[in-house]
Amino acid sequence: MRPAHVTILASLLLAASPPGLAATGDGAGALPAALAARAQSCAACHGPEAAAEMPIIGGQHAAYLYLQMRDYQSGNRADPRMAGAVDGLDRDQLIALARHFAADPWPANGAEPAGQSARQQARSAISAGECSQCHLGGFKGDSRVPRLAGQREDYLHATLLAFKHGGRSNSPAMADLMAGFSDEEIAAMAAYLAGYRDDASP
Ligand code: HEC
Ligand code: HEC
């Protein structure tokens, strides 16, 4: 992907947030009782103690979480482990869940900073891919662009490979971009981003 494309996509992406998800103010995390029970069912896989291949969702951006849940419902994104997890929830319930998880603090993932050779390889891939144009400084993300810093390494690795090899097709821009990187560069970027510590806050 040429830099001009990246810049245009970045400005489009950062411009708009789905309604109801732009801000997380007081009470953003509160849920009605029926939804609270549903939210508890996510913890085994997404909580702070979950396995390395499970993405952290607590502290992720609300608009991004909402769009992913919508994609799992529609089949635009599919994974057997998420099958049925968000079925039967309407749009307002998805938004409430997204805001609930977004209001959690981002948990520590236990990763060590990447080793020196992975770090060098990752830095040059990240600069070639202009990741920060969209994922922003400190890889903090915003709105519909996910936070990457401190996400779990195995999950980052798997999802970047899935973009590249077609297993995750809900973002043509990320798929096009990943097609340009070797599997080794992708592994290095996953290790680097998981261990990225510059910015501890969400
Ligand atoms: C059995 C384990 C399991 C349960 C239960 C589960 N999930 Fe997931 N979830 C996963 C896995 C594994 C992925 C990554 C799958 C993939 O690569 O597409 C995922 C992905 C996600 C994502 C996308 C994360 C990202 O960074 O892109 C969201 C959002 C999500 N789940 C929300 C939920 C919610 C909300 C619930 C409860 C209502 C839930 N999940 C229940 C295993 C689970
Ligand atoms: C043009 C903007 C743009 C650029 C440049 C970009 N990304 Fe993304 N990225 C996105 C968007 C938007 C998403 C969310 C896609 C979706 O909704 O499924 C995303 C998703 C991701 C995810 C999935 C996170 C998760 O929780 O599942 C990873 C990992 C990722 N990007 C890494 C990278 C890396 C590494 C680079 C640089 C090599 C990069 N991105 C460059 C916009 C971009």
Short mmCIF file of C-alpha atoms and ligand atoms in Angstrom, two decimals:
data_model
loop_
_atom_site.label_atom_id
_atom_site.label_comp_id
_atom_site.label_asym_id
_atom_site.label_seq_id
_atom_site.Cartn_x
_atom_site.Cartn_y
_atom_site.Cartn_z
CA MET A 1 0.00 0.00 0.00
CA ARG A 2 1.39 3.42 -0.90
CA PRO A 3 1.68 6.06 1.81
CA ALA A 4 -0.92 8.35 0.18
CA HIS A 5 -3.53 5.61 0.55
CA VAL A 6 -2.63 5.11 4.15
CA THR A 7 -2.99 8.80 4.91
CA ILE A 8 -6.40 9.07 3.23
CA LEU A 9 -7.69 5.93 4.94
CA ALA A 10 -6.38 7.12 8.26
CA SER A 11 -8.20 10.44 8.03
CA LEU A 12 -11.46 8.73 7.02
CA LEU A 13 -11.22 6.22 9.83
CA LEU A 14 -10.48 8.72 12.53
CA ALA A 15 -13.22 11.12 11.47
CA ALA A 16 -16.36 9.30 12.55
CA SER A 17 -17.59 7.14 15.38
CA PRO A 18 -20.88 5.20 15.34
CA PRO A 19 -23.63 7.09 17.21
CA GLY A 20 -23.66 6.50 20.95
CA LEU A 21 -20.04 5.41 21.02
CA ALA A 22 -18.13 8.63 20.62
CA ALA A 23 -17.68 9.35 24.31
CA THR A 24 -17.44 7.25 27.42
CA GLY A 25 -18.53 9.41 30.35
CA ASP A 26 -19.80 8.60 33.85
CA GLY A 27 -21.77 5.39 34.09
CA ALA A 28 -20.51 4.15 30.71
CA GLY A 29 -19.77 0.74 32.21
CA ALA A 30 -23.13 0.17 33.94
CA LEU A 31 -25.36 -2.59 32.51
CA PRO A 32 -28.99 -3.65 33.07
CA ALA A 33 -29.19 -6.96 35.02
CA ALA A 34 -29.96 -9.23 32.04
CA LEU A 35 -27.00 -7.90 30.11
CA ALA A 36 -24.72 -8.06 33.14
CA ALA A 37 -25.24 -11.84 33.28
CA ARG A 38 -24.43 -12.04 29.59
CA ALA A 39 -21.28 -9.97 30.07
CA GLN A 40 -20.11 -12.40 32.75
CA SER A 41 -20.17 -15.22 30.22
CA CYS A 42 -17.39 -13.45 28.30
CA ALA A 43 -14.95 -13.40 31.22
CA ALA A 44 -13.69 -16.98 30.94
CA CYS A 45 -12.25 -16.18 27.53
CA HIS A 46 -11.69 -12.42 27.71
CA GLY A 47 -10.93 -11.71 31.36
CA PRO A 48 -7.52 -10.70 32.73
CA GLU A 49 -6.59 -14.37 33.40
CA ALA A 50 -7.61 -15.68 29.97
CA ALA A 51 -5.28 -17.70 27.72
CA ALA A 52 -2.73 -16.05 25.45
CA GLU A 53 -4.70 -16.63 22.27
CA MET A 54 -7.75 -14.75 23.63
CA PRO A 55 -7.94 -11.03 22.85
CA ILE A 56 -8.16 -8.53 25.69
CA ILE A 57 -11.43 -6.59 25.31
CA GLY A 58 -11.52 -4.74 28.67
CA GLY A 59 -10.19 -1.25 27.94
CA GLN A 60 -10.43 -1.62 24.15
CA HIS A 61 -12.23 1.21 22.30
CA ALA A 62 -16.03 1.02 22.35
CA ALA A 63 -16.60 1.71 18.65
CA TYR A 64 -14.12 -1.01 17.66
CA LEU A 65 -15.72 -3.53 20.07
CA TYR A 66 -19.18 -2.73 18.77
CA LEU A 67 -18.14 -3.18 15.13
CA GLN A 68 -16.44 -6.53 15.86
CA MET A 69 -19.51 -7.87 17.68
CA ARG A 70 -21.68 -6.72 14.80
CA ASP A 71 -19.33 -8.49 12.38
CA TYR A 72 -19.52 -11.75 14.37
CA GLN A 73 -23.32 -11.50 14.30
CA SER A 74 -23.44 -10.96 10.55
CA GLY A 75 -20.75 -13.56 9.79
CA ASN A 76 -18.47 -10.90 8.31
CA ARG A 77 -15.98 -12.11 10.94
CA ALA A 78 -16.18 -15.72 12.07
CA ASP A 79 -14.43 -17.91 14.62
CA PRO A 80 -15.80 -21.11 16.19
CA ARG A 81 -14.83 -19.89 19.68
CA MET A 82 -17.04 -16.80 19.26
CA ALA A 83 -19.91 -18.75 17.68
CA GLY A 84 -23.18 -17.76 19.34
CA ALA A 85 -21.44 -15.51 21.90
CA VAL A 86 -23.23 -12.35 20.79
CA ASP A 87 -26.25 -13.87 19.06
CA GLY A 88 -29.67 -12.47 19.90
CA LEU A 89 -28.38 -9.11 21.13
CA ASP A 90 -29.86 -6.04 19.48
CA ARG A 91 -27.92 -2.95 18.48
CA ASP A 92 -28.53 -1.08 21.74
CA GLN A 93 -27.41 -4.11 23.74
CA LEU A 94 -24.24 -4.41 21.66
CA ILE A 95 -23.53 -0.73 22.23
CA ALA A 96 -24.12 -1.13 25.98
CA LEU A 97 -21.76 -4.14 26.09
CA ALA A 98 -19.13 -2.28 24.06
CA ARG A 99 -19.26 0.70 26.41
CA HIS A 100 -19.20 -1.61 29.43
CA PHE A 101 -15.99 -3.36 28.36
CA ALA A 102 -14.39 -0.15 27.08
CA ALA A 103 -14.79 1.38 30.55
CA ASP A 104 -12.65 -1.38 32.16
CA PRO A 105 -8.96 -0.69 32.74
CA TRP A 106 -6.63 -2.36 30.25
CA PRO A 107 -5.06 -5.35 32.08
CA ALA A 108 -1.35 -6.22 32.13
CA ASN A 109 -0.66 -9.03 29.64
CA GLY A 110 2.49 -10.29 31.35
CA ALA A 111 4.58 -9.98 28.17
CA GLU A 112 8.25 -9.11 28.27
CA PRO A 113 9.47 -6.44 25.85
CA ALA A 114 10.46 -8.11 22.54
CA GLY A 115 14.08 -9.19 22.13
CA GLN A 116 16.47 -7.00 20.19
CA SER A 117 16.31 -8.69 16.80
CA ALA A 118 12.49 -8.93 16.87
CA ARG A 119 12.40 -5.29 17.92
CA GLN A 120 14.55 -4.14 15.01
CA GLN A 121 12.62 -6.18 12.49
CA ALA A 122 9.30 -5.00 13.95
CA ARG A 123 10.31 -1.34 13.96
CA SER A 124 11.23 -1.35 10.31
CA ALA A 125 8.04 -3.23 9.32
CA ILE A 126 5.93 -0.87 11.44
CA SER A 127 7.53 2.14 9.85
CA ALA A 128 7.09 0.71 6.32
CA GLY A 129 3.43 -0.10 7.08
CA GLU A 130 2.78 3.28 8.68
CA CYS A 131 0.84 1.58 11.45
CA SER A 132 0.86 4.74 13.57
CA GLN A 133 -1.07 6.69 10.92
CA CYS A 134 -4.15 4.81 12.04
CA HIS A 135 -3.25 3.10 15.33
CA LEU A 136 -1.74 6.37 16.59
CA GLY A 137 1.11 7.19 18.93
CA GLY A 138 1.86 4.48 21.47
CA PHE A 139 -0.38 2.17 19.35
CA LYS A 140 -3.27 3.33 21.54
CA GLY A 141 -5.85 3.42 18.74
CA ASP A 142 -9.07 5.43 18.91
CA SER A 143 -12.72 4.89 18.11
CA ARG A 144 -12.95 2.18 15.45
CA VAL A 145 -9.18 1.67 15.26
CA PRO A 146 -8.13 -0.85 17.92
CA ARG A 147 -5.51 -0.44 20.60
CA LEU A 148 -2.59 -2.79 19.88
CA ALA A 149 -0.13 -1.94 22.68
CA GLY A 150 -0.18 -4.64 25.35
CA GLN A 151 -2.63 -6.90 23.48
CA ARG A 152 -1.75 -10.60 23.89
CA GLU A 153 1.02 -11.76 21.58
CA ASP A 154 -0.52 -15.06 20.45
CA TYR A 155 -3.75 -13.30 19.56
CA LEU A 156 -1.98 -10.48 17.68
CA HIS A 157 0.12 -13.02 15.81
CA ALA A 158 -2.89 -15.14 14.85
CA THR A 159 -5.08 -12.24 13.78
CA LEU A 160 -2.34 -10.59 11.65
CA LEU A 161 -1.73 -13.94 9.92
CA ALA A 162 -5.50 -14.30 9.46
CA PHE A 163 -5.64 -10.87 7.75
CA LYS A 164 -2.76 -11.95 5.47
CA HIS A 165 -3.98 -15.43 4.61
CA GLY A 166 -7.70 -14.68 4.38
CA GLY A 167 -9.04 -16.10 7.66
CA ARG A 168 -10.11 -12.59 8.76
CA SER A 169 -11.76 -10.66 5.98
CA ASN A 170 -13.64 -7.90 7.81
CA SER A 171 -10.97 -5.29 7.00
CA PRO A 172 -9.78 -5.19 3.38
CA ALA A 173 -7.33 -2.40 4.28
CA MET A 174 -5.58 -4.53 6.93
CA ALA A 175 -5.64 -7.58 4.64
CA ASP A 176 -4.01 -5.64 1.78
CA LEU A 177 -1.39 -4.27 4.12
CA MET A 178 -0.50 -7.61 5.71
CA ALA A 179 -0.13 -9.26 2.29
CA GLY A 180 3.05 -7.21 1.94
CA PHE A 181 4.79 -8.66 5.01
CA SER A 182 6.56 -11.99 5.55
CA ASP A 183 5.27 -14.32 8.27
CA GLU A 184 8.51 -13.64 10.12
CA GLU A 185 7.93 -9.87 10.09
CA ILE A 186 4.39 -10.47 11.32
CA ALA A 187 5.66 -12.57 14.24
CA ALA A 188 8.15 -9.82 15.12
CA MET A 189 5.44 -7.12 15.03
CA ALA A 190 3.15 -9.22 17.29
CA ALA A 191 5.94 -9.68 19.86
CA TYR A 192 6.87 -6.00 19.73
CA LEU A 193 3.32 -4.70 20.10
CA ALA A 194 2.45 -7.14 22.91
CA GLY A 195 5.52 -6.00 24.85
CA TYR A 196 5.11 -2.30 24.03
CA ARG A 197 5.30 -0.45 27.33
CA ASP A 198 5.76 3.21 26.51
CA ASP A 199 2.17 3.98 27.34
CA ALA A 200 0.52 2.18 30.23
CA SER A 201 -2.87 3.91 30.10
CA PRO A 202 -5.65 2.98 27.65
C1 HEC B 1 -15.21 -19.60 24.34
C2 HEC B 1 -14.40 -18.39 24.43
C3 HEC B 1 -15.09 -17.06 24.16
C4 HEC B 1 -16.24 -16.55 24.73
C5 HEC B 1 -17.16 -17.19 25.77
C6 HEC B 1 -16.39 -15.20 24.18
N1 HEC B 1 -15.37 -14.93 23.30
FE1 HEC B 1 -15.11 -13.21 22.28
N2 HEC B 1 -13.49 -14.00 21.33
C7 HEC B 1 -12.96 -15.25 21.57
C8 HEC B 1 -11.86 -15.47 20.65
C9 HEC B 1 -10.99 -16.72 20.58
C10 HEC B 1 -11.77 -14.31 19.84
C11 HEC B 1 -10.82 -14.09 18.66
C12 HEC B 1 -11.43 -14.84 17.52
C13 HEC B 1 -10.98 -14.43 16.18
O1 HEC B 1 -9.76 -14.44 15.94
O2 HEC B 1 -11.82 -14.01 15.35
C14 HEC B 1 -12.80 -13.40 20.31
C15 HEC B 1 -12.99 -12.13 19.81
C16 HEC B 1 -13.84 -11.19 20.36
C17 HEC B 1 -13.87 -9.80 20.00
C18 HEC B 1 -12.94 -9.12 19.02
C19 HEC B 1 -11.68 -8.69 19.77
C20 HEC B 1 -10.67 -7.99 18.90
O3 HEC B 1 -9.66 -7.48 19.44
O4 HEC B 1 -10.85 -7.95 17.69
C21 HEC B 1 -14.85 -9.21 20.74
C22 HEC B 1 -15.26 -7.76 20.72
C23 HEC B 1 -15.43 -10.25 21.57
N3 HEC B 1 -14.79 -11.45 21.32
C24 HEC B 1 -16.46 -10.05 22.46
C25 HEC B 1 -17.03 -11.05 23.24
C26 HEC B 1 -18.14 -10.83 24.14
C27 HEC B 1 -18.81 -9.49 24.38
C28 HEC B 1 -18.43 -12.05 24.71
C29 HEC B 1 -19.53 -12.40 25.71
C30 HEC B 1 -20.88 -11.96 25.34
C31 HEC B 1 -17.48 -13.01 24.18
N4 HEC B 1 -16.66 -12.36 23.30
C32 HEC B 1 -17.42 -14.34 24.53
C33 HEC B 1 -13.40 -16.16 22.52
C34 HEC B 1 -14.56 -16.03 23.26
C1 HEC B 2 -5.23 2.74 7.10
C2 HEC B 2 -5.33 2.57 8.53
C3 HEC B 2 -4.53 1.44 9.16
C4 HEC B 2 -3.19 1.19 9.04
C5 HEC B 2 -2.16 1.94 8.23
C6 HEC B 2 -2.93 0.04 9.88
N1 HEC B 2 -4.09 -0.39 10.48
FE1 HEC B 2 -4.29 -2.01 11.66
N2 HEC B 2 -6.30 -1.73 11.71
C7 HEC B 2 -6.97 -0.66 11.16
C8 HEC B 2 -8.39 -0.80 11.43
C9 HEC B 2 -9.49 0.15 11.01
C10 HEC B 2 -8.55 -2.00 12.13
C11 HEC B 2 -9.86 -2.62 12.60
C12 HEC B 2 -10.36 -3.51 11.50
C13 HEC B 2 -11.70 -4.12 11.80
O1 HEC B 2 -12.65 -3.35 12.04
O2 HEC B 2 -11.80 -5.34 11.82
C14 HEC B 2 -7.21 -2.56 12.30
C15 HEC B 2 -6.95 -3.75 12.95
C16 HEC B 2 -5.68 -4.19 13.29
C17 HEC B 2 -5.39 -5.33 14.13
C18 HEC B 2 -6.43 -6.21 14.82
C19 HEC B 2 -6.49 -5.85 16.29
C20 HEC B 2 -7.46 -6.71 17.04
O3 HEC B 2 -7.68 -6.42 18.24
O4 HEC B 2 -8.01 -7.65 16.47
C21 HEC B 2 -4.05 -5.44 14.22
C22 HEC B 2 -3.27 -6.46 15.02
C23 HEC B 2 -3.47 -4.37 13.41
N3 HEC B 2 -4.50 -3.63 12.87
C24 HEC B 2 -2.12 -4.14 13.26
C25 HEC B 2 -1.59 -3.22 12.36
C26 HEC B 2 -0.19 -3.11 12.05
C27 HEC B 2 0.90 -3.97 12.68
C28 HEC B 2 -0.06 -2.10 11.13
C29 HEC B 2 1.17 -1.63 10.40
C30 HEC B 2 1.98 -2.67 9.75
C31 HEC B 2 -1.40 -1.58 10.89
N4 HEC B 2 -2.29 -2.27 11.65
C32 HEC B 2 -1.68 -0.53 10.04
C33 HEC B 2 -6.40 0.39 10.47
C34 HEC B 2 -5.08 0.45 10.06
#
